[in-house]
């Protein structure tokens, strides 16, 4: 099964932001495109708006004048659904209400031919449930474009329970022919991206709710240590707190209130107060014209230690040893199996976040995970009220000597980046084990859909097969609500690795 022939007309029903974006993608790809909206005059307004965007593409030299004129000639507003009768594909992008979509699609079935592919751009509703209203649901598929559709490359091609394989393949090839990067997934709450991305927001909010750190500090650590494009607080302010919370709530409800997807009470209060982010002028941050940018907590300068002693294998943080030596700090190595830690001159210990808390141990400071310790510009440290001031000062001075800003947060198990990445890895393994998508498609979706620096499986391979499981298992012991309980899929992944290496653990 191949992509649609360019001679085949395509229709988009619903002319909001997403509808216009999808229509523009199809138009630039070379199709004749028909626009329909139930509100009289909206389709013509949308066609004019698309034409204006094509003009801007010409100004930016991304489209020739001739191609723009040809595209405009292929764009036709429709006043009635009957004008879509000869279309080979109809994509609906109307209101996110099940009954509205079902009513529209039933009407379309009475108009289009039997070989017409019907698609929905829903981001939150079940493709299976929408298609359940159709006489022939086998030709119905989800085509989840990301906003803005002309710019973002990812398209989730979602197969409902009744979707024919040939229809999904046809949609997949069509998206690729349009210059997009399609990924195939089963009809699951949140599909790939909105399912696996939940911990990115949830763990940041959880650290805030535990008074571990303020939003500006958490965001800075996610960006400057974790390598994420934006922090969770600034990103949800951009998306809209109401929109982000609605997706979280939808996924949570669709999974029968699974504790792993529990919404944030702090975000709920933000929405209730009308602080929706940039669009309302205030969210987690003040976006007023005269507002000052919130600054992350950054520790005062401290004297670096003269030396550190490394005991065990630092694992994902092994690169730190080279950086410490390059900074002129002596590294003493002891061949003792005491775990993965650095011992500071005062006797205190420095360890990579592992899901445990500093208060459990004598004089331990934890440091957070970094995507790349050499390139990271900020490192988070956590300590308890029992940590010796000298130990914390030596830990701060050590990372400052490596050229890093240091943020000291509360005694939060798993800290910020580490717990976030571990949970993303876990949900990714769980999704693949349940047939939602392949590992490759999950990695592609998370890189392109939400701009993660690495896909979950790329992260898992870099950090070690047992890393995420061990951290979440420790977190689960300290929070037995089930939120951090490792999935059976992650357990099998970690155990299989240990077994191959001859371990009986």
Coordinates of C-alpha atoms in Angstrom, one line a residue:
X1 CA 0.0 0.0 0.0
X2 CA 1.5 3.4 -1.0
X3 CA 0.8 7.0 -0.2
X4 CA -2.1 8.9 -1.8
X5 CA -1.5 10.0 -5.4
X6 CA -1.0 13.7 -5.6
X7 CA -3.9 13.9 -8.0
X8 CA -6.2 12.8 -5.2
X9 CA -7.9 15.6 -3.4
X10 CA -7.7 15.9 0.4
X11 CA -10.1 17.5 2.8
X12 CA -9.7 19.1 6.2
X13 CA -12.8 19.6 8.3
X14 CA -12.4 22.2 11.1
X15 CA -10.4 25.3 10.4
X16 CA -8.8 26.2 13.7
X17 CA -5.1 26.4 14.2
X18 CA -4.6 22.6 13.7
X19 CA -6.9 22.3 10.8
X20 CA -5.2 25.2 8.9
X21 CA -1.8 23.7 9.7
X22 CA -2.7 20.3 8.4
X23 CA -4.3 21.8 5.3
X24 CA -1.1 23.8 4.6
X25 CA 1.0 20.6 4.9
X26 CA -1.1 18.8 2.4
X27 CA -1.2 21.8 0.1
X28 CA 2.6 22.3 0.0
X29 CA 3.0 18.5 -0.6
X30 CA 1.1 19.0 -3.9
X31 CA -2.5 18.0 -3.1
X32 CA -5.7 19.8 -4.0
X33 CA -7.2 20.7 -0.6
X34 CA -10.7 21.4 0.4
X35 CA -11.5 23.2 3.6
X36 CA -14.8 22.8 5.4
X37 CA -16.1 24.4 8.6
X38 CA -19.7 24.2 10.0
X39 CA -19.6 27.9 10.7
X40 CA -20.4 29.8 7.5
X41 CA -17.5 31.9 6.2
X42 CA -14.9 30.2 8.4
X43 CA -13.5 28.1 5.6
X44 CA -12.9 31.2 3.4
X45 CA -11.2 33.0 6.3
X46 CA -9.0 30.0 6.9
X47 CA -8.0 29.9 3.2
X48 CA -7.0 33.5 3.3
X49 CA -5.0 32.9 6.5
X50 CA -3.2 30.0 4.8
X51 CA -2.5 32.1 1.8
X52 CA -0.9 34.8 4.0
X53 CA 1.4 32.1 5.6
X54 CA 2.4 31.0 2.1
X55 CA 3.3 34.6 1.3
X56 CA 5.6 34.6 4.4
X57 CA 7.2 31.4 3.2
X58 CA 8.1 33.2 -0.1
X59 CA 9.5 36.2 1.8
X60 CA 11.7 33.8 3.8
X61 CA 12.7 32.1 0.6
X62 CA 11.3 28.7 1.7
X63 CA 8.9 28.6 -1.1
X64 CA 9.0 30.0 -4.7
X65 CA 6.5 32.5 -5.9
X66 CA 5.4 30.0 -8.6
X67 CA 4.9 27.2 -6.0
X68 CA 2.9 29.6 -3.8
X69 CA 0.6 30.5 -6.7
X70 CA 0.1 26.9 -7.7
X71 CA -0.7 26.0 -4.1
X72 CA -3.2 28.8 -3.8
X73 CA -4.9 27.5 -6.9
X74 CA -5.3 24.0 -5.3
X75 CA -6.9 25.4 -2.2
X76 CA -10.7 25.4 -2.2
X77 CA -13.1 26.4 0.6
X78 CA -16.2 24.2 0.7
X79 CA -19.6 25.4 1.7
X80 CA -21.1 21.9 2.1
X81 CA -19.9 18.5 3.1
X82 CA -21.2 17.2 -0.2
X83 CA -18.3 19.0 -1.9
X84 CA -15.9 16.5 -0.3
X85 CA -17.4 13.5 -2.1
X86 CA -14.4 12.7 -4.3
X87 CA -11.7 13.1 -1.6
X88 CA -9.3 10.3 -1.0
X89 CA -8.6 11.5 2.6
X90 CA -10.6 13.5 5.0
X91 CA -9.0 14.7 8.3
X92 CA -11.2 16.1 11.0
X93 CA -9.8 18.6 13.4
X94 CA -13.0 19.8 15.1
X95 CA -13.9 20.3 18.8
X96 CA -12.4 17.7 21.2
X97 CA -15.7 16.2 22.1
X98 CA -16.5 12.6 21.3
X99 CA -20.1 13.1 20.2
X100 CA -19.2 16.0 17.9
X101 CA -16.6 14.0 16.1
X102 CA -18.8 10.9 15.8
X103 CA -21.7 12.9 14.4
X104 CA -19.4 14.5 11.8
X105 CA -17.8 11.2 10.7
X106 CA -21.2 9.5 10.4
X107 CA -22.2 12.4 8.1
X108 CA -19.0 12.0 6.1
X109 CA -19.6 8.3 5.6
X110 CA -22.8 9.2 3.7
X111 CA -20.8 11.5 1.4
X112 CA -17.4 10.1 0.6
X113 CA -16.5 6.9 -1.4
X114 CA -15.9 3.5 0.1
X115 CA -12.1 3.8 -0.5
X116 CA -11.8 7.2 1.2
X117 CA -9.5 7.2 4.3
X118 CA -11.0 8.9 7.3
X119 CA -8.8 10.3 10.0
X120 CA -8.9 12.3 13.3
X121 CA -6.3 14.6 14.7
X122 CA -7.5 14.1 18.2
X123 CA -4.8 14.3 20.9
X124 CA -6.9 13.2 23.9
X125 CA -9.8 11.0 22.8
X126 CA -9.8 7.3 21.9
X127 CA -9.5 6.6 18.2
X128 CA -11.4 3.4 18.8
X129 CA -14.3 5.2 20.5
X130 CA -14.5 7.8 17.7
X131 CA -14.4 5.1 15.1
X132 CA -17.0 3.1 16.9
X133 CA -19.7 5.2 15.4
X134 CA -18.8 4.3 11.9
X135 CA -20.3 1.6 9.7
X136 CA -16.8 0.8 8.3
X137 CA -14.3 1.6 11.1
X138 CA -11.5 -0.3 9.4
X139 CA -10.8 2.7 7.2
X140 CA -10.5 5.1 10.2
X141 CA -7.2 6.1 11.7
X142 CA -5.7 8.7 14.0
X143 CA -3.3 11.2 12.5
X144 CA -2.0 13.2 15.4
X145 CA 0.0 16.2 14.1
X146 CA 1.8 18.4 16.6
X147 CA 1.3 22.2 16.7
X148 CA 2.4 24.0 14.6
X149 CA 1.8 21.3 12.0
X150 CA 3.8 22.9 9.2
X151 CA 6.9 23.1 11.3
X152 CA 6.9 20.1 13.7
X153 CA 7.9 16.9 11.9
X154 CA 6.3 14.2 14.1
X155 CA 3.0 12.6 13.2
X156 CA 1.6 9.8 15.4
X157 CA -0.3 7.3 13.2
X158 CA -2.7 5.7 15.6
X159 CA -4.5 2.4 14.9
X160 CA -7.8 2.0 16.7
X161 CA -9.0 -1.5 17.7
X162 CA -10.9 -1.9 14.4
X163 CA -8.5 -0.1 12.1
X164 CA -7.4 -2.2 9.1
X165 CA -3.6 -2.7 8.8
X166 CA -3.9 -1.4 5.2
X167 CA -5.5 1.8 6.3
X168 CA -2.8 2.5 8.9
X169 CA 0.0 1.7 6.4
X170 CA -1.6 4.0 3.9
X171 CA -1.8 6.8 6.4
X172 CA 1.8 6.2 7.5
X173 CA 3.1 6.4 3.9
X174 CA 1.1 9.4 3.2
X175 CA 2.5 11.3 6.2
X176 CA 6.0 10.4 5.1
X177 CA 5.2 11.6 1.5
X178 CA 4.2 14.9 3.0
X179 CA 7.7 15.3 4.5
X180 CA 6.7 14.3 8.0
X181 CA 8.3 11.7 10.3
X182 CA 5.5 9.2 11.2
X183 CA 5.5 6.8 14.1
X184 CA 3.0 3.9 14.4
X185 CA 1.2 3.3 17.7
X186 CA -1.7 1.5 19.1
X187 CA -4.7 3.4 20.5
X188 CA -3.7 4.0 24.1
X189 CA -4.4 7.0 26.4
X190 CA -2.0 9.8 25.4
X191 CA -0.7 7.7 22.4
X192 CA 3.1 7.8 22.7
X193 CA 4.2 11.3 23.5
X194 CA 1.5 12.4 25.9
X195 CA 1.7 9.1 27.7
X196 CA 5.4 8.9 28.2
X197 CA 5.9 12.7 28.8
X198 CA 3.8 12.8 31.9
X199 CA 6.7 12.4 34.4
X200 CA 8.5 15.3 33.0
X201 CA 5.8 17.6 34.4
X202 CA 4.7 15.4 37.3
X203 CA 8.1 15.0 38.9
X204 CA 9.0 18.7 38.7
X205 CA 5.7 19.5 40.3
X206 CA 6.2 16.9 43.0
X207 CA 9.6 18.3 43.9
X208 CA 8.0 21.8 44.2
X209 CA 5.1 20.4 46.3
X210 CA 7.6 18.8 48.6
X211 CA 9.3 22.2 49.0
X212 CA 12.4 20.7 47.5
X213 CA 13.0 23.7 45.2
X214 CA 11.3 26.6 43.6
X215 CA 10.1 26.6 39.9
X216 CA 13.0 28.7 38.6
X217 CA 15.6 26.4 40.2
X218 CA 13.9 23.2 39.0
X219 CA 13.6 24.5 35.5
X220 CA 17.3 25.6 35.5
X221 CA 18.4 22.1 36.6
X222 CA 16.3 20.4 33.9
X223 CA 17.7 22.6 31.2
X224 CA 21.3 23.1 32.3
X225 CA 21.9 19.6 33.8
X226 CA 19.3 17.4 32.1
X227 CA 19.7 18.9 28.7
X228 CA 16.0 19.5 28.2
X229 CA 15.0 22.4 25.9
X230 CA 12.8 24.0 28.5
X231 CA 11.9 23.3 32.1
X232 CA 8.5 21.9 33.1
X233 CA 7.2 25.1 34.7
X234 CA 8.2 27.4 31.8
X235 CA 6.9 24.9 29.3
X236 CA 3.5 24.5 30.9
X237 CA 3.2 28.3 31.1
X238 CA 3.8 28.3 27.3
X239 CA 1.4 25.5 26.6
X240 CA -1.3 26.8 29.0
X241 CA -1.8 25.4 32.5
X242 CA -5.4 24.5 31.7
X243 CA -4.4 22.6 28.5
X244 CA -1.5 20.7 30.1
X245 CA -3.6 19.8 33.1
X246 CA -6.5 18.6 30.9
X247 CA -4.2 16.2 29.1
X248 CA -2.8 14.9 32.3
X249 CA -6.3 14.5 33.8
X250 CA -7.5 12.7 30.6
X251 CA -4.6 10.2 30.6
X252 CA -5.1 9.6 34.4
X253 CA -8.8 9.0 34.0
X254 CA -8.3 6.8 30.9
X255 CA -5.9 4.6 32.9
X256 CA -8.6 4.2 35.6
X257 CA -6.9 6.7 37.9
X258 CA -3.5 4.9 37.8
X259 CA -1.4 6.6 40.5
X260 CA 1.6 6.8 38.1
X261 CA -0.4 9.5 36.2
X262 CA -1.9 11.4 39.1
X263 CA -2.4 15.1 38.4
X264 CA -0.7 17.8 40.5
X265 CA -2.7 19.6 43.1
X266 CA -0.5 22.6 42.8
X267 CA -1.2 22.8 39.1
X268 CA -5.0 22.4 39.9
X269 CA -4.8 25.4 42.2
X270 CA -3.0 27.4 39.5
X271 CA -5.8 26.7 37.0
X272 CA -8.5 27.4 39.5
X273 CA -6.9 30.8 40.2
X274 CA -7.0 31.7 36.5
X275 CA -3.2 31.7 36.3
X276 CA -3.0 29.9 33.0
X277 CA 0.5 31.0 31.9
X278 CA 1.6 33.3 29.1
X279 CA -1.9 33.7 27.7
X280 CA -3.3 35.1 31.0
X281 CA -0.1 37.0 31.9
X282 CA 0.6 34.8 34.9
X283 CA 1.2 31.2 35.6
X284 CA 4.1 29.6 37.6
X285 CA 5.8 32.8 36.5
X286 CA 4.8 36.5 36.1
X287 CA 4.7 37.3 32.4
X288 CA 3.7 40.9 32.8
X289 CA 5.5 43.6 30.8
X290 CA 7.4 44.9 33.8
X291 CA 8.0 41.5 35.5
X292 CA 11.5 40.5 36.4
X293 CA 12.7 37.1 35.3
X294 CA 12.7 34.6 38.2
X295 CA 16.3 33.5 39.0
X296 CA 17.3 30.0 40.1
X297 CA 18.9 29.4 43.5
X298 CA 22.7 29.5 43.0
X299 CA 25.1 28.7 45.8
X300 CA 27.7 31.2 46.9
X301 CA 31.3 30.6 46.1
X302 CA 33.0 27.9 48.2
X303 CA 36.6 26.7 48.4
X304 CA 37.2 23.5 46.4
X305 CA 38.7 20.5 48.2
X306 CA 42.3 19.7 47.7
X307 CA 41.5 16.1 46.8
X308 CA 38.7 13.6 46.5
X309 CA 38.8 9.8 47.1
X310 CA 36.8 7.6 44.7
X311 CA 35.4 4.4 46.0
X312 CA 33.7 2.0 43.6
X313 CA 32.5 2.8 40.1
X314 CA 30.7 6.1 39.5
X315 CA 28.7 4.6 36.7
X316 CA 26.9 7.3 34.7
X317 CA 29.0 9.9 36.5
X318 CA 32.3 8.4 35.7
X319 CA 33.2 11.3 33.4
X320 CA 33.5 13.5 36.5
X321 CA 36.8 11.9 37.4
X322 CA 38.5 13.3 34.3
X323 CA 36.9 16.8 34.9
X324 CA 38.1 16.8 38.5
X325 CA 41.7 16.0 37.4
X326 CA 41.5 18.7 34.7
X327 CA 40.5 21.2 37.4
X328 CA 43.8 20.4 39.3
X329 CA 42.1 18.5 42.1
X330 CA 43.8 15.2 43.0
X331 CA 41.8 12.0 42.7
X332 CA 42.8 9.2 45.0
X333 CA 41.4 5.8 44.2
X334 CA 40.6 3.0 46.6
X335 CA 39.8 -0.4 45.4
X336 CA 36.9 -0.9 47.8
X337 CA 33.4 -2.0 47.0
X338 CA 31.5 0.5 49.1
X339 CA 29.2 1.7 46.3
X340 CA 29.5 4.6 43.9
X341 CA 30.8 7.6 45.8
X342 CA 33.4 10.2 46.3
X343 CA 34.8 10.8 49.8
X344 CA 35.7 14.4 50.6
X345 CA 38.6 15.5 52.7
X346 CA 36.4 16.2 55.7
X347 CA 35.1 12.6 55.6
X348 CA 31.8 13.4 54.1
X349 CA 30.6 11.5 51.0
X350 CA 29.3 12.7 47.6
X351 CA 27.1 10.2 45.7
X352 CA 25.0 10.2 42.5
X353 CA 21.2 10.4 43.1
X354 CA 20.0 6.9 43.6
X355 CA 16.4 7.2 45.1
X356 CA 17.6 7.3 48.7
X357 CA 17.7 10.3 51.0
X358 CA 20.6 12.1 52.6
X359 CA 19.1 11.9 56.1
X360 CA 19.4 8.1 56.1
X361 CA 23.1 8.2 56.0
X362 CA 25.9 9.9 58.0
X363 CA 27.1 13.0 56.2
X364 CA 26.1 12.3 52.6
X365 CA 25.5 14.9 49.8
X366 CA 23.8 13.7 46.7
X367 CA 24.4 15.2 43.2
X368 CA 21.9 15.0 40.4
X369 CA 22.1 13.2 37.0
X370 CA 23.4 15.2 34.1
X371 CA 23.0 14.5 30.4
X372 CA 26.6 15.3 29.9
X373 CA 28.7 16.3 32.9
X374 CA 31.3 18.0 30.8
X375 CA 28.8 20.3 29.0
X376 CA 26.4 20.8 31.9
X377 CA 26.5 24.3 33.3
X378 CA 24.6 23.6 36.5
X379 CA 24.5 20.8 39.0
X380 CA 22.0 20.2 41.8
X381 CA 23.1 19.0 45.2
X382 CA 20.8 17.8 48.0
X383 CA 21.6 17.5 51.7
X384 CA 19.7 17.0 54.9
X385 CA 19.7 19.0 58.1
X386 CA 22.2 16.5 59.5
X387 CA 24.8 17.0 56.8
X388 CA 27.9 18.7 58.1
X389 CA 28.3 22.2 56.8
X390 CA 31.9 21.4 55.8
X391 CA 30.8 18.5 53.6
X392 CA 28.2 20.6 51.8
X393 CA 30.7 23.4 51.3
X394 CA 33.3 21.0 49.9
X395 CA 30.7 19.5 47.5
X396 CA 29.7 22.9 46.3
X397 CA 33.3 24.0 45.9
X398 CA 34.1 20.9 44.0
X399 CA 31.5 21.4 41.3
X400 CA 32.2 25.1 41.1
X401 CA 35.8 24.3 40.4
X402 CA 34.5 22.3 37.4
X403 CA 32.9 25.4 36.1
X404 CA 29.3 24.6 37.2
X405 CA 26.7 26.8 38.9
X406 CA 25.4 24.8 41.9
X407 CA 21.9 24.7 43.1
X408 CA 21.3 23.2 46.6
X409 CA 17.8 21.7 46.9
X410 CA 16.0 19.9 49.7
X411 CA 16.6 16.2 50.7
X412 CA 14.5 14.9 47.8
X413 CA 15.0 11.2 46.9
X414 CA 16.0 10.9 43.3
X415 CA 16.4 14.7 43.1
X416 CA 15.2 16.3 39.8
X417 CA 16.7 15.0 36.6
X418 CA 17.4 11.5 37.9
X419 CA 13.9 10.7 39.0
X420 CA 12.4 12.3 35.9
X421 CA 14.5 10.3 33.5
X422 CA 14.0 7.1 35.5
X423 CA 10.2 7.4 35.3
X424 CA 10.3 8.3 31.6
X425 CA 12.4 5.2 30.9
X426 CA 10.0 3.1 32.9
X427 CA 6.9 4.3 31.1
X428 CA 8.6 3.7 27.8
X429 CA 9.5 0.1 28.6
X430 CA 5.9 -0.4 29.9
X431 CA 4.5 1.0 26.6
X432 CA 6.6 -1.2 24.4
X433 CA 5.9 -4.3 26.4
X434 CA 2.2 -3.6 26.0
X435 CA 2.5 -3.3 22.2
X436 CA 1.9 0.5 22.0
X437 CA 4.9 1.1 19.8
X438 CA 8.4 -0.1 19.0
X439 CA 11.5 1.1 20.9
X440 CA 12.7 3.0 17.8
X441 CA 9.3 4.8 17.3
X442 CA 9.2 5.7 21.0
X443 CA 12.6 7.3 20.9
X444 CA 11.8 9.1 17.6
X445 CA 8.5 10.4 19.1
X446 CA 10.0 11.7 22.3
X447 CA 12.9 13.4 20.5
X448 CA 10.7 15.0 17.8
X449 CA 7.4 15.5 19.6
X450 CA 8.7 17.1 22.8
X451 CA 12.4 17.8 21.9
X452 CA 13.9 15.5 24.5
X453 CA 17.7 15.4 24.2
X454 CA 17.6 11.6 24.1
X455 CA 14.9 9.0 23.5
X456 CA 14.0 6.9 26.6
X457 CA 15.8 3.8 25.3
X458 CA 18.8 5.8 24.2
X459 CA 19.0 7.1 27.8
X460 CA 18.5 3.6 29.2
X461 CA 21.4 2.2 27.1
X462 CA 23.6 5.1 28.2
X463 CA 22.8 4.8 31.9
X464 CA 22.9 1.0 32.2
X465 CA 20.2 -1.5 32.1
X466 CA 19.7 -1.7 35.8
X467 CA 20.0 2.1 36.6
X468 CA 16.3 3.1 36.3
X469 CA 15.0 0.0 38.0
X470 CA 17.3 0.4 41.0
X471 CA 16.5 4.1 41.4
X472 CA 12.7 3.6 41.2
X473 CA 12.9 0.6 43.5
X474 CA 14.6 2.7 46.1
X475 CA 12.1 5.5 45.6
X476 CA 9.2 3.1 45.9
X477 CA 10.5 2.0 49.3
X478 CA 10.3 5.6 50.5
X479 CA 7.0 6.4 48.8
X480 CA 5.0 3.1 48.7
X481 CA 1.9 4.8 47.0
X482 CA 2.7 2.9 43.8
X483 CA 3.7 6.0 41.9
X484 CA 7.3 4.9 41.7
X485 CA 6.9 1.1 41.6
X486 CA 8.9 -0.1 38.6
X487 CA 6.9 -1.8 35.9
X488 CA 7.1 -5.5 35.3
X489 CA 8.6 -4.6 31.9
X490 CA 11.5 -2.6 33.5
X491 CA 12.0 -5.4 36.1
X492 CA 12.3 -8.0 33.3
X493 CA 14.7 -5.7 31.5
X494 CA 17.0 -5.2 34.5
X495 CA 16.8 -8.8 35.7
X496 CA 17.6 -10.3 32.3
X497 CA 20.7 -8.2 32.2
X498 CA 21.8 -9.3 35.6
X499 CA 21.1 -13.0 34.7
X500 CA 23.3 -12.7 31.6
X501 CA 26.1 -11.4 33.7
X502 CA 25.8 -14.3 36.1
X503 CA 24.1 -12.5 39.0
X504 CA 21.4 -14.1 41.1
X505 CA 20.0 -10.9 42.4

